CSV table of C-alpha atoms in Angstrom, one decimal:
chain,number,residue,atom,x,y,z
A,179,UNK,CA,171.7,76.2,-120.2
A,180,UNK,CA,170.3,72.9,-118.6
A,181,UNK,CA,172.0,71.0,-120.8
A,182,UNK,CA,175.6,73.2,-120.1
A,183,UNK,CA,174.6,72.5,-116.5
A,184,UNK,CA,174.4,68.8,-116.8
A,185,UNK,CA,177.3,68.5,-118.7
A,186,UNK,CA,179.8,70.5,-116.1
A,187,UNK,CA,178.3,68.0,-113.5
A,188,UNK,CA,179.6,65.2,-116.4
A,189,UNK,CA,182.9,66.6,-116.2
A,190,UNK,CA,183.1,67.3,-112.4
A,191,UNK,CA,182.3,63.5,-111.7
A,192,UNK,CA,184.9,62.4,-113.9
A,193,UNK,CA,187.1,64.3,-112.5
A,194,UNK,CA,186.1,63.0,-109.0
A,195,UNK,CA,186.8,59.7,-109.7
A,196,UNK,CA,189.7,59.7,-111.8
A,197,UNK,CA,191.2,61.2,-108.5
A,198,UNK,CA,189.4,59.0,-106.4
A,199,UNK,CA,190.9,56.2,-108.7
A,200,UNK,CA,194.2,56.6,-108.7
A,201,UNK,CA,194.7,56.7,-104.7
A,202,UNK,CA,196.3,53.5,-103.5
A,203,UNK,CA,193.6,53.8,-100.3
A,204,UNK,CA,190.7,53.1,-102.5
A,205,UNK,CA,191.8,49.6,-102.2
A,206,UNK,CA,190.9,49.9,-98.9
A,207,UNK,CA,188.0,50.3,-99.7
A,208,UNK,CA,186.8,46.7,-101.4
A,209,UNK,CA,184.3,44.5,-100.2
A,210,UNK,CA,185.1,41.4,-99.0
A,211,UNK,CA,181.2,40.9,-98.6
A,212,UNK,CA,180.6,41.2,-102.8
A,213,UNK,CA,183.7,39.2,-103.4
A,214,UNK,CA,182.0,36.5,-101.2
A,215,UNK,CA,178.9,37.0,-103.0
A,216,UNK,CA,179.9,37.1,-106.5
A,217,UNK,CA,182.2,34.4,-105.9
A,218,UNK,CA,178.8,32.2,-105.1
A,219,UNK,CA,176.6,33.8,-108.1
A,220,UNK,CA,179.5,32.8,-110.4
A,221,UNK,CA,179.6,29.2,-108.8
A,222,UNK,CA,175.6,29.0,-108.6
A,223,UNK,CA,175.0,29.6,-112.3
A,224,UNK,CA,178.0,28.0,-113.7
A,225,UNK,CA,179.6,31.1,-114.9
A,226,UNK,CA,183.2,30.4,-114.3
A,227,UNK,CA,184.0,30.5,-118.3
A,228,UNK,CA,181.2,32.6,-119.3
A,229,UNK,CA,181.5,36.4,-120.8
A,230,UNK,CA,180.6,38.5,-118.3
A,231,UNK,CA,180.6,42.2,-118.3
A,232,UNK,CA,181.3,44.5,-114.8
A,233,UNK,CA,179.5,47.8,-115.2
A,234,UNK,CA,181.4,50.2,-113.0
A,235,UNK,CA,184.7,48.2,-112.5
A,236,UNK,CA,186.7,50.5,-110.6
A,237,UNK,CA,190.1,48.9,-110.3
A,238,UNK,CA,189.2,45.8,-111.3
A,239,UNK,CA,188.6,44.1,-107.7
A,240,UNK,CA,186.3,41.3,-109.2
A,241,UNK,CA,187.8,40.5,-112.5
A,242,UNK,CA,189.5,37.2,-112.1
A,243,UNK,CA,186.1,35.4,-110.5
A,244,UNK,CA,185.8,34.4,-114.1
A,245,UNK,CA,187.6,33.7,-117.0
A,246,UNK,CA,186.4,36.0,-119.7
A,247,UNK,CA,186.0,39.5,-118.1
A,248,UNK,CA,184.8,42.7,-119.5
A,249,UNK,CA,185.2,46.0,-117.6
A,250,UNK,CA,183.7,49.5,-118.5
A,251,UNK,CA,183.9,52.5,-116.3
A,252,UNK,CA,183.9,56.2,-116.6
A,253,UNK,CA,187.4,56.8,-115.0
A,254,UNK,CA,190.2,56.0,-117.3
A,255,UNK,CA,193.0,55.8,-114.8
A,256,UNK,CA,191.7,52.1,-114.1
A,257,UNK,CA,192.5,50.7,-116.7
A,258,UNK,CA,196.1,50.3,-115.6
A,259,UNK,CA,195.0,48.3,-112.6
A,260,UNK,CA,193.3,45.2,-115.0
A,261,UNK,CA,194.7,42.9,-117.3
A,262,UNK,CA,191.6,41.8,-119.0
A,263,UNK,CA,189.7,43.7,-121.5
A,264,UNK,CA,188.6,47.6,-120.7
A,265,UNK,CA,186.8,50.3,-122.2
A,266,UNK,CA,186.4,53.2,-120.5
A,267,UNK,CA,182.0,54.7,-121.4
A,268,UNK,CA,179.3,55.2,-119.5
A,269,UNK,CA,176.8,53.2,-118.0
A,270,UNK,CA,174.4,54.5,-120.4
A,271,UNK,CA,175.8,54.2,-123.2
A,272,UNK,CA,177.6,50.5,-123.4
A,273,UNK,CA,180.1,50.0,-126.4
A,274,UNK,CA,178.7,46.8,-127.2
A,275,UNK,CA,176.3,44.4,-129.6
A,276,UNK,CA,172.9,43.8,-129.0
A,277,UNK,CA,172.8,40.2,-126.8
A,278,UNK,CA,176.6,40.1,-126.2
A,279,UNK,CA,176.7,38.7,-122.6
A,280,UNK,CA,175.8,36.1,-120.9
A,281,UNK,CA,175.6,37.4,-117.8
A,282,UNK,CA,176.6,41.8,-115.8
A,283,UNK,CA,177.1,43.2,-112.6
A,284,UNK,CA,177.3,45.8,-111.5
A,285,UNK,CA,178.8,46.7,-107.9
A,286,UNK,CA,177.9,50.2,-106.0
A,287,UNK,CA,177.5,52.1,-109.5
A,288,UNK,CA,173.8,53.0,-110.3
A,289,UNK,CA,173.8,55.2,-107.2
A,290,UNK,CA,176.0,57.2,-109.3
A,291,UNK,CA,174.4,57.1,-112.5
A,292,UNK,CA,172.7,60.4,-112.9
A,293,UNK,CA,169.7,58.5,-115.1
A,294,UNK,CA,169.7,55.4,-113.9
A,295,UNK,CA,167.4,54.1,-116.0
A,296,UNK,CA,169.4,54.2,-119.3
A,297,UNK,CA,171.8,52.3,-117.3
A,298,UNK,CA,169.4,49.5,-116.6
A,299,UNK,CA,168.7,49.4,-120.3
A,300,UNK,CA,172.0,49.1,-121.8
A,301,UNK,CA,172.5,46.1,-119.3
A,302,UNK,CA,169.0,44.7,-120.4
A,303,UNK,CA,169.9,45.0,-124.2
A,304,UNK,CA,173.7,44.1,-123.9
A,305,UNK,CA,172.5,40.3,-122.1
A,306,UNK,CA,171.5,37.3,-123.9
A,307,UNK,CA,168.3,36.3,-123.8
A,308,UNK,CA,168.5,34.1,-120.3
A,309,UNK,CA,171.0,36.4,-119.2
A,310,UNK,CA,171.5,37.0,-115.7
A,311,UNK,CA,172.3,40.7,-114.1
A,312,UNK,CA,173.6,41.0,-110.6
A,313,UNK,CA,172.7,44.5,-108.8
A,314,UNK,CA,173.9,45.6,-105.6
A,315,UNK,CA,174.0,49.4,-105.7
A,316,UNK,CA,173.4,51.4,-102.3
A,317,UNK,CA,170.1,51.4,-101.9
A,318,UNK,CA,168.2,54.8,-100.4
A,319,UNK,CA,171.4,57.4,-100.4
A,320,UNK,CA,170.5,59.6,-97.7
A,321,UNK,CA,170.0,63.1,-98.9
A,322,UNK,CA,172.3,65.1,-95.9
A,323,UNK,CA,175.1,62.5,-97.0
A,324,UNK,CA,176.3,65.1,-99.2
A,325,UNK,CA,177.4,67.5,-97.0
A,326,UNK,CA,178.3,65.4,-94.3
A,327,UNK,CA,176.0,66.3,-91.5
A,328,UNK,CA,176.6,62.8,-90.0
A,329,UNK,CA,180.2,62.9,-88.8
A,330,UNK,CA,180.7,67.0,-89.3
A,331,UNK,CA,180.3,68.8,-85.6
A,332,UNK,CA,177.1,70.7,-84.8
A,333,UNK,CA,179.6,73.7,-84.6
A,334,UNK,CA,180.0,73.6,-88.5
A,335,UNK,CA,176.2,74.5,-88.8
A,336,UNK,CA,173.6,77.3,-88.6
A,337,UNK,CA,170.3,76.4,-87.0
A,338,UNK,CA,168.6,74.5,-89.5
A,339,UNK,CA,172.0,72.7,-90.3
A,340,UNK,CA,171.9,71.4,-86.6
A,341,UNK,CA,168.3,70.3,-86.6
A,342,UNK,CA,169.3,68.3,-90.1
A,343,UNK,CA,172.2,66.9,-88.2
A,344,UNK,CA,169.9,66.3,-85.0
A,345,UNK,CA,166.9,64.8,-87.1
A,346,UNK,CA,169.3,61.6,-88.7
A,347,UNK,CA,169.2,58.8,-85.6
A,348,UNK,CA,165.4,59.2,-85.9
A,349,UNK,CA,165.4,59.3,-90.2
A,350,UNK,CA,167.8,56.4,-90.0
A,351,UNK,CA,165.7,53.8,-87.7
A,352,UNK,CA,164.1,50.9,-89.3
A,353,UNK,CA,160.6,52.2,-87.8
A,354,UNK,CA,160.5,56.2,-89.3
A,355,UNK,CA,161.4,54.6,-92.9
A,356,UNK,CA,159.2,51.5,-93.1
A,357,UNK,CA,156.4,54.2,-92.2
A,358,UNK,CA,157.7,56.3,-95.2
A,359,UNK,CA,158.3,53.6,-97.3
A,360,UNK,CA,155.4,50.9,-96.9
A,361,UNK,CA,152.2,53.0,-98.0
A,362,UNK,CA,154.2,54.0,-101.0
A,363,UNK,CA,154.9,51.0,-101.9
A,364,UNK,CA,151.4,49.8,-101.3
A,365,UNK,CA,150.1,52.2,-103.1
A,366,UNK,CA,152.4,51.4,-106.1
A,367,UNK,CA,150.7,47.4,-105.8
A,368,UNK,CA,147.5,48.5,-105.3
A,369,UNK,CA,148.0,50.5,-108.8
A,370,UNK,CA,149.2,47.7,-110.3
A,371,UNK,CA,146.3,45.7,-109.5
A,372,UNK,CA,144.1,47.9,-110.7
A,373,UNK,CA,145.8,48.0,-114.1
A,374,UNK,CA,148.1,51.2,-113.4
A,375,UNK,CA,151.8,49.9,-115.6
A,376,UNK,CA,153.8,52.6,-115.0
A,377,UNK,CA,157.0,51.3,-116.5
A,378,UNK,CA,159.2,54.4,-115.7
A,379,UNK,CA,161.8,53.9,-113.5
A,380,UNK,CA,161.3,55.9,-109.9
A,381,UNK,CA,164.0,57.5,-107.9
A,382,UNK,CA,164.8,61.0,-106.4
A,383,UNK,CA,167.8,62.8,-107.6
A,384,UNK,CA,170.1,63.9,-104.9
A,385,UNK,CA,172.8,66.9,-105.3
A,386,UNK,CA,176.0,65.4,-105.0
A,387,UNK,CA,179.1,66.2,-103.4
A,388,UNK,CA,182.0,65.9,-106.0
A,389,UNK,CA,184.8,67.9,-103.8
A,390,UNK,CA,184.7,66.3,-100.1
A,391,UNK,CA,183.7,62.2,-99.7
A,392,UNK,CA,182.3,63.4,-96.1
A,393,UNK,CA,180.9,59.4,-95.7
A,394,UNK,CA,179.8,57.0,-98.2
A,395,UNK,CA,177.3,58.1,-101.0
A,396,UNK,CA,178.9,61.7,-100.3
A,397,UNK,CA,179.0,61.5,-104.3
A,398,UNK,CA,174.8,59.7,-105.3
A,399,UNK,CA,173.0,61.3,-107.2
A,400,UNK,CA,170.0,59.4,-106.6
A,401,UNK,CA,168.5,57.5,-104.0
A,402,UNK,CA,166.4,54.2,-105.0
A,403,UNK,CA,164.1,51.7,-103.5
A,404,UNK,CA,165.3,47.9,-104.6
A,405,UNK,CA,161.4,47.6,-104.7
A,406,UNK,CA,160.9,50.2,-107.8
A,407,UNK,CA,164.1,48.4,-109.3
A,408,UNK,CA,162.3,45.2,-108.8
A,409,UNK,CA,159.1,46.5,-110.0
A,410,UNK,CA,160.7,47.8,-113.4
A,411,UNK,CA,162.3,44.6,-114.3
A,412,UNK,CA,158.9,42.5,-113.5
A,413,UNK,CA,157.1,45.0,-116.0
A,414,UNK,CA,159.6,43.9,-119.1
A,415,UNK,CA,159.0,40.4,-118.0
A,416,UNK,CA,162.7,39.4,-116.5
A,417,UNK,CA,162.3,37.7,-113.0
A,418,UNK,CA,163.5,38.8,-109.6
A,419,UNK,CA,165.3,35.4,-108.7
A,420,UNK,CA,166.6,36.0,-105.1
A,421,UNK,CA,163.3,37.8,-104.2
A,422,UNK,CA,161.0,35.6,-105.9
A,423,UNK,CA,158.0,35.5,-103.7
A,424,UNK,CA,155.4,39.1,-103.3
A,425,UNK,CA,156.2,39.4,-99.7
A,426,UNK,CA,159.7,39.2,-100.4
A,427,UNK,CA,159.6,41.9,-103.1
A,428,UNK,CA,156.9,44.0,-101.2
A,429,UNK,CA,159.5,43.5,-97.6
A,430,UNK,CA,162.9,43.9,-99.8
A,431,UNK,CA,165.5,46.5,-97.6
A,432,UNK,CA,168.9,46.1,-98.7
A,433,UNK,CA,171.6,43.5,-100.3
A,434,UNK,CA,172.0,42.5,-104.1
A,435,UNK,CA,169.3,41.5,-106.9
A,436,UNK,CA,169.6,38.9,-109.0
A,437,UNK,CA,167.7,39.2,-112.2
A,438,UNK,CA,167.1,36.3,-115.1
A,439,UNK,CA,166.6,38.4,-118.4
A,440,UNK,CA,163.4,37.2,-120.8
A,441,UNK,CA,163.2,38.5,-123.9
């Protein structure tokens, strides 16, 4: 029955974005910000003429910053929107040889991935050795994203609905979640110190909402902490490049990591 369970939410995602696909308004919806910043990864580490693989492509929005493109992704109405190589799989479960690429990204995807970590390993095992891999999902999906409670009307709600609703300024401000966040991640260094590896990937699963995009991350299924992601890497030995001191790992909020793969 769990398994039956997990598939139907399989089938309901791909569904989702197939749909959400093959509206002209998700073009809209780009980022000029991760153009900008692949555009300077790509130009930082020389990878104008490298093979690269996008994990999540969508319709394609970054696939001419280099040359030799790859793009995978669950929906199969993209592939009409590249003209460089496709193949529609999941995340965890890459169509491709050991040590393939020579560097991934992966843009607003992970969030999505309902075991993220059998994402992360597929990229791990599908780079080179020296391999770079370039993550910028949305970090800490907020669990009443959902069902909207942020832009729906307090009139949509029963009591505790409108105390969820009334609760989010103070859930959202920098002070309530560094008080949440801090001692836990503490607690994960101080472990760590003391010889604790726990090389498990941590995140909370979230329900998803896969028949109204209320707001952004309407759809995660999990909400992660850059600093476990960091923290998993660092325990295969890869490096954290662009957060590459411990206050910087231990203080890390939001944006992209950059990761150099050592194996």
């Amino acid at each position: 029955m769990i398994i039956n369970r997990s598939q139907a939410r399989d089938n309901r995602m791909k569904t989702f974005y197939d749909r959400e696909f093959s509206q002209d308004r998700y073009a809209a919806q780009i980022s000029d910000l991760h153009l900008r910043l692949l555009g300077s990864f790509v130009e930082q580490y020389h990878l104008e003429n490298s093979l690269v693989l996008e994990v999540g492509c969508g319709r394609g929005a970054f696939q001419d910053l280099v040359t030799r493109y790859v793009g995978v992704d669950l929906s199969e109405t993209v592939a009409r929107h590249l003209h460089k190589p496709f193949f529609c799989a999941s995340a965890t479960a890459l169509p491709f040889h050991d040590n393939s690429f020579e560097a991934v990204w992966s843009i607003h995807v992970l969030e999505h991935v309902r075991d993220p970590e059998p994402a992360l390993l597929e990229m791990r095992r599908v780079l080179k050795p020296g391999g770079l891999l370039f993550l910028s999902p949305a970090w800490y999906c907020r669990p009443w994203a959902a069902q909207g409670y942020a832009v729906r009307p307090y009139s949509d709600f029963g009591f505790k609905g409108k105390a969820v609703k009334a609760s989010i300024p103070l859930r959202n401000s920098l002070i309530f979640r560094a008080g949440y966040v801090m001692p836990r991640r503490l607690g994960r260094l101080i472990s760590a110190c003391l010889g604790a590896r726990q090389t498990d990937l941590k995140y909370k699963e979230l329900s998803p909402n896969f028949e109204i995009f209320w707001t952004d991350d309407a759809d995660a299924v999990n909400s992660l902490d850059p600093f476990d992601v960091i923290a998993w890497f660092l325990l295969r030995g890869d490096q954290c490049l662009n957060k590459n001191t411990l206050m910087r790992k231990l203080l890390v909020s939001t944006g992209p990591l950059l990761f150099r793969i050592n194996k």
